[in-house]
Amino acid sequence: MAVTHRSGPTRHAIDTVCIVGGGTAGWMTAAALSNKLQGLPVAIHLVESEEIGTVGVGEATLPHIRAFNNSLGIGEQELMQATEATFKLGIEFCDWGRIGDRYVHPFGDFGPVVNELPFYHYWLRLRSLGDTSRLDEYSFPVMAAENDRFRHPSADISRIESTFGYAYQFDASLYAKFLRRYSEARGVKRTEGKVIATDLNGETGFVDSIRLDNGDVIKADLFIDCSGFRGLLIEQALETGYDDWSKWLPCNRAIAVPTESRGPLGPFTRATARKSGWQWRIPLQHRVGNGHVYCSNFISDDEAEQVLLDNLDAPRIADPRPLRFTTGRRRLSWNRNVVAIGLSGGFLEPLESTSIHLIQDGITELIQLFPDKAFQQSDIDEYNRRMALHYERVRDFLLLHYVATQRDDSEMWRYFRSMALPDSLQEKIDAWTTRGYIIKYEFGLFLPPSWIAVMMGQNLMPRGYDRRADALREDELVRKASAVREAVLKAVRETPEHADFIRHAGAAASLKAATTAGAQ
Ligand SMILES: Cc1cc2nc3c(=O)[nH]c(=O)nc-3n(C[C@H](O)[C@H](O)[C@H](O)COP(=O)(O)OP(=O)(O)OC[C@H]3O[C@@H](n4cnc5c(N)ncnc54)[C@H](O)[C@@H]3O)c2cc1C
């Protein structure tokens, strides 16, 4: 194969980028590009339509969002005040394995690594000896979440309080507004208007320009499609195609409603399994986000709304809002000179709060593979390969929640119990059930502790453990385990209540409802 050597700056550098859409995806992309391309002669233009609006949901995030904000120089206090955010230590899953079960998928580890072996192997051995402690008792973030407490992780890696990460629960519309201010201050030009047509180049098939309802024509070298489910450029103009994953993730509708904030401000999102889907509860400072994600094959829209309304724990403050979607991903995230980021690139349902993270992945990969006007096909292929893996890994992890279950009390749960799994997931489950081993994926977003939390939490127990766990004398093992549990309990006792921490950290925007209701 011929190797060509190039040196010096390319003469074909991109001069103009046009982002279509101003939801979370559009403004995250604008903010990141305005920061990372700072100092380069690249004009960034964002077009959005207030009349069309945004999807208006998306409140729970993953810890990686902190790296995104940090890399843009956004401070936590400022972010939390602007977005009414709370802290998130993980997700509490109720009724997934069996009705009545509950567990937390924490952003952190279960116990320390002992002799190079993750602690859960020792716990499995302890269990085989008759010990009844829960694995949760070895996890600081689980125990802190259960006790409504929060602190930042310790920088001292010898301490149990260093063994976790955290994310935010925030108002995604406020986050987009915040990033809009950030981006405009760094030169991003925003145009209000509705895109009504796309002009393709007759020779290359690339998008040359978009036309707005006010007659404006916007040209650019690179277009980023952040137009949401409609995929204005990637699908409507370029007909890229969509891989429909409904056979694995059949939930296709949601109904969302906010309620007043009442009681403790739990530092976690709750996902409660229902007969034909599941219900979310996400506490913010000023309100609680709720929604029922369901599969229309198994329940009517009216019934789904009733399930949601019957299971709210506080008065609602707005009317229920329906949403429809098809789980899956765009066949190519990058096609010609269009990159799809956000819902235009795919959607896998919000069970593990992964959508905003996939936006972040799309942006990070794009910055790494940022094109010039030649649009090197090998870079485009690499981007598409990486994004396909990001989506597939998330799909497998979401599917695990539905298939690692003993429930058979409804048509939906019976559907999952008879499902043929993707090979990648089946291999992972087999390695776990035979010997407690977690196969690591390339580009796997969720690390072994996440898989362990869900599998154990949903009663998918391994038949064996790593034999190296037998090397520790039994009395030593018992002593060590008890010391870890003590350390976790002590650390949790010394950790402030979540709402107090937010106030004292100066990150409270309102906390009005939580304060008054908490006193009731
Ligand atoms: C039920 C549900 C719950 C969710 N929960 C979570 C969660 O907890 N955590 C999480 O990470 N994610 C969640 N998501 C996903 C999250 O909402 C989205 O990933 C995120 O909001 C990004 O959306 P977006 O910016 O791609 O699209 P949108 O918000 O739909 O924005 C599209 C933009 O394109 C513009 N636009 C469209 N057409 C045109 C046009 N013709 N002309 C001009 N502008 C146009 C619109 O005006 C808008 O600005 C959830 C999604 C759903 C459906």
mmCIF file of C-alpha atoms and ligand atoms in Angstrom, residues 20-26 47-50 52-61 172 193-196 226-230 232 254 280 282 293 323 325 341-344 347 350 353-357 359, ligand 1:
data_model
loop_
_atom_site.group_PDB
_atom_site.id
_atom_site.type_symbol
_atom_site.label_atom_id
_atom_site.label_comp_id
_atom_site.label_asym_id
_atom_site.label_seq_id
_atom_site.Cartn_x
_atom_site.Cartn_y
_atom_site.Cartn_z
ATOM 1 C CA VAL A 20 -28.617 22.487 12.533
ATOM 2 C CA GLY A 21 -30.559 22.321 15.792
ATOM 3 C CA GLY A 22 -30.309 23.991 19.181
ATOM 4 C CA GLY A 23 -31.266 21.273 21.633
ATOM 5 C CA THR A 24 -28.802 19.714 24.065
ATOM 6 C CA ALA A 25 -26.908 18.149 21.148
ATOM 7 C CA GLY A 26 -26.657 21.365 19.126
ATOM 8 C CA VAL A 47 -29.616 27.402 13.249
ATOM 9 C CA GLU A 48 -32.580 26.555 15.410
ATOM 10 C CA SER A 49 -36.306 27.020 15.367
ATOM 11 C CA GLU A 50 -38.141 28.085 18.498
ATOM 12 C CA ILE A 52 -40.302 23.575 16.429
ATOM 13 C CA GLY A 53 -38.718 23.499 19.894
ATOM 14 C CA THR A 54 -36.649 20.745 21.481
ATOM 15 C CA VAL A 55 -37.518 17.285 22.763
ATOM 16 C CA GLY A 56 -37.600 18.853 26.247
ATOM 17 C CA VAL A 57 -36.583 15.806 28.306
ATOM 18 C CA GLY A 58 -33.193 14.422 29.324
ATOM 19 C CA GLU A 59 -32.402 15.200 32.892
ATOM 20 C CA ALA A 60 -30.104 12.451 34.121
ATOM 21 C CA THR A 61 -26.446 12.224 33.097
ATOM 22 C CA ALA A 172 -31.495 19.885 30.096
ATOM 23 C CA GLY A 193 -35.388 30.115 11.586
ATOM 24 C CA LYS A 194 -36.890 26.998 10.156
ATOM 25 C CA VAL A 195 -34.900 24.960 7.638
ATOM 26 C CA ILE A 196 -37.248 24.233 4.735
ATOM 27 C CA CYS A 226 -28.538 18.073 15.599
ATOM 28 C CA SER A 227 -32.130 18.358 14.428
ATOM 29 C CA GLY A 228 -33.457 15.597 16.699
ATOM 30 C CA PHE A 229 -35.495 12.533 15.727
ATOM 31 C CA ARG A 230 -36.361 13.978 12.295
ATOM 32 C CA LEU A 232 -33.228 16.727 8.747
ATOM 33 C CA ALA A 254 -42.900 7.789 26.792
ATOM 34 C CA TRP A 280 -38.341 7.250 35.925
ATOM 35 C CA ILE A 282 -35.336 12.323 38.675
ATOM 36 C CA VAL A 293 -41.367 4.612 29.081
ATOM 37 C CA LEU A 323 -43.194 11.290 23.115
ATOM 38 C CA PHE A 325 -39.375 7.074 19.285
ATOM 39 C CA ILE A 341 -25.039 14.053 16.722
ATOM 40 C CA GLY A 342 -27.810 13.530 19.280
ATOM 41 C CA LEU A 343 -31.226 12.079 18.523
ATOM 42 C CA SER A 344 -30.623 12.470 14.775
ATOM 43 C CA PHE A 347 -31.801 6.742 20.407
ATOM 44 C CA PRO A 350 -33.254 6.550 28.658
ATOM 45 C CA SER A 353 -29.174 8.027 31.006
ATOM 46 C CA THR A 354 -26.875 7.405 28.057
ATOM 47 C CA SER A 355 -28.137 9.831 25.379
ATOM 48 C CA ILE A 356 -26.299 12.922 26.512
ATOM 49 C CA HIS A 357 -23.245 10.735 26.916
ATOM 50 C CA ILE A 359 -23.698 13.196 22.257
HETATM 51 C C1 LIG B 1 -38.457 10.042 26.982
HETATM 52 C C2 LIG B 1 -37.032 10.512 26.900
HETATM 53 C C3 LIG B 1 -36.289 10.640 28.069
HETATM 54 C C4 LIG B 1 -34.940 11.026 27.999
HETATM 55 N N1 LIG B 1 -34.199 11.089 29.150
HETATM 56 C C5 LIG B 1 -32.864 11.310 29.049
HETATM 57 C C6 LIG B 1 -32.036 11.316 30.208
HETATM 58 O O1 LIG B 1 -32.483 11.180 31.340
HETATM 59 N N2 LIG B 1 -30.698 11.493 30.021
HETATM 60 C C7 LIG B 1 -30.153 11.674 28.792
HETATM 61 O O2 LIG B 1 -28.924 11.757 28.666
HETATM 62 N N3 LIG B 1 -30.925 11.751 27.705
HETATM 63 C C8 LIG B 1 -32.256 11.562 27.800
HETATM 64 N N4 LIG B 1 -33.029 11.626 26.679
HETATM 65 C C9 LIG B 1 -32.426 12.016 25.408
HETATM 66 C C10 LIG B 1 -32.230 13.516 25.383
HETATM 67 O O3 LIG B 1 -33.466 14.168 25.551
HETATM 68 C C11 LIG B 1 -31.622 13.905 24.039
HETATM 69 O O4 LIG B 1 -30.526 13.094 23.766
HETATM 70 C C12 LIG B 1 -31.117 15.309 24.081
HETATM 71 O O5 LIG B 1 -32.109 16.159 24.543
HETATM 72 C C13 LIG B 1 -30.633 15.757 22.733
HETATM 73 O O6 LIG B 1 -31.681 16.012 21.876
HETATM 74 P P1 LIG B 1 -31.302 16.686 20.505
HETATM 75 O O7 LIG B 1 -30.632 17.971 20.774
HETATM 76 O O8 LIG B 1 -30.624 15.682 19.664
HETATM 77 O O9 LIG B 1 -32.737 16.931 19.836
HETATM 78 P P2 LIG B 1 -33.864 18.011 20.170
HETATM 79 O O10 LIG B 1 -33.924 18.379 21.592
HETATM 80 O O11 LIG B 1 -35.121 17.457 19.549
HETATM 81 O O12 LIG B 1 -33.434 19.301 19.366
HETATM 82 C C14 LIG B 1 -33.603 19.414 17.984
HETATM 83 C C15 LIG B 1 -33.312 20.827 17.546
HETATM 84 O O13 LIG B 1 -33.413 20.891 16.136
HETATM 85 C C16 LIG B 1 -34.194 21.997 15.781
HETATM 86 N N5 LIG B 1 -34.857 21.731 14.507
HETATM 87 C C17 LIG B 1 -35.508 20.616 14.116
HETATM 88 N N6 LIG B 1 -36.004 20.780 12.882
HETATM 89 C C18 LIG B 1 -35.621 22.009 12.486
HETATM 90 C C19 LIG B 1 -35.837 22.774 11.310
HETATM 91 N N7 LIG B 1 -36.570 22.303 10.284
HETATM 92 N N8 LIG B 1 -35.319 24.001 11.249
HETATM 93 C C20 LIG B 1 -34.590 24.523 12.262
HETATM 94 N N9 LIG B 1 -34.370 23.843 13.408
HETATM 95 C C21 LIG B 1 -34.888 22.613 13.510
HETATM 96 C C22 LIG B 1 -35.178 22.156 16.921
HETATM 97 O O14 LIG B 1 -35.707 23.459 16.959
HETATM 98 C C23 LIG B 1 -34.261 21.868 18.107
HETATM 99 O O15 LIG B 1 -33.553 23.032 18.431
HETATM 100 C C24 LIG B 1 -34.367 11.302 26.743
HETATM 101 C C25 LIG B 1 -35.143 11.226 25.583
HETATM 102 C C26 LIG B 1 -36.464 10.827 25.648
HETATM 103 C C27 LIG B 1 -37.273 10.732 24.394
#
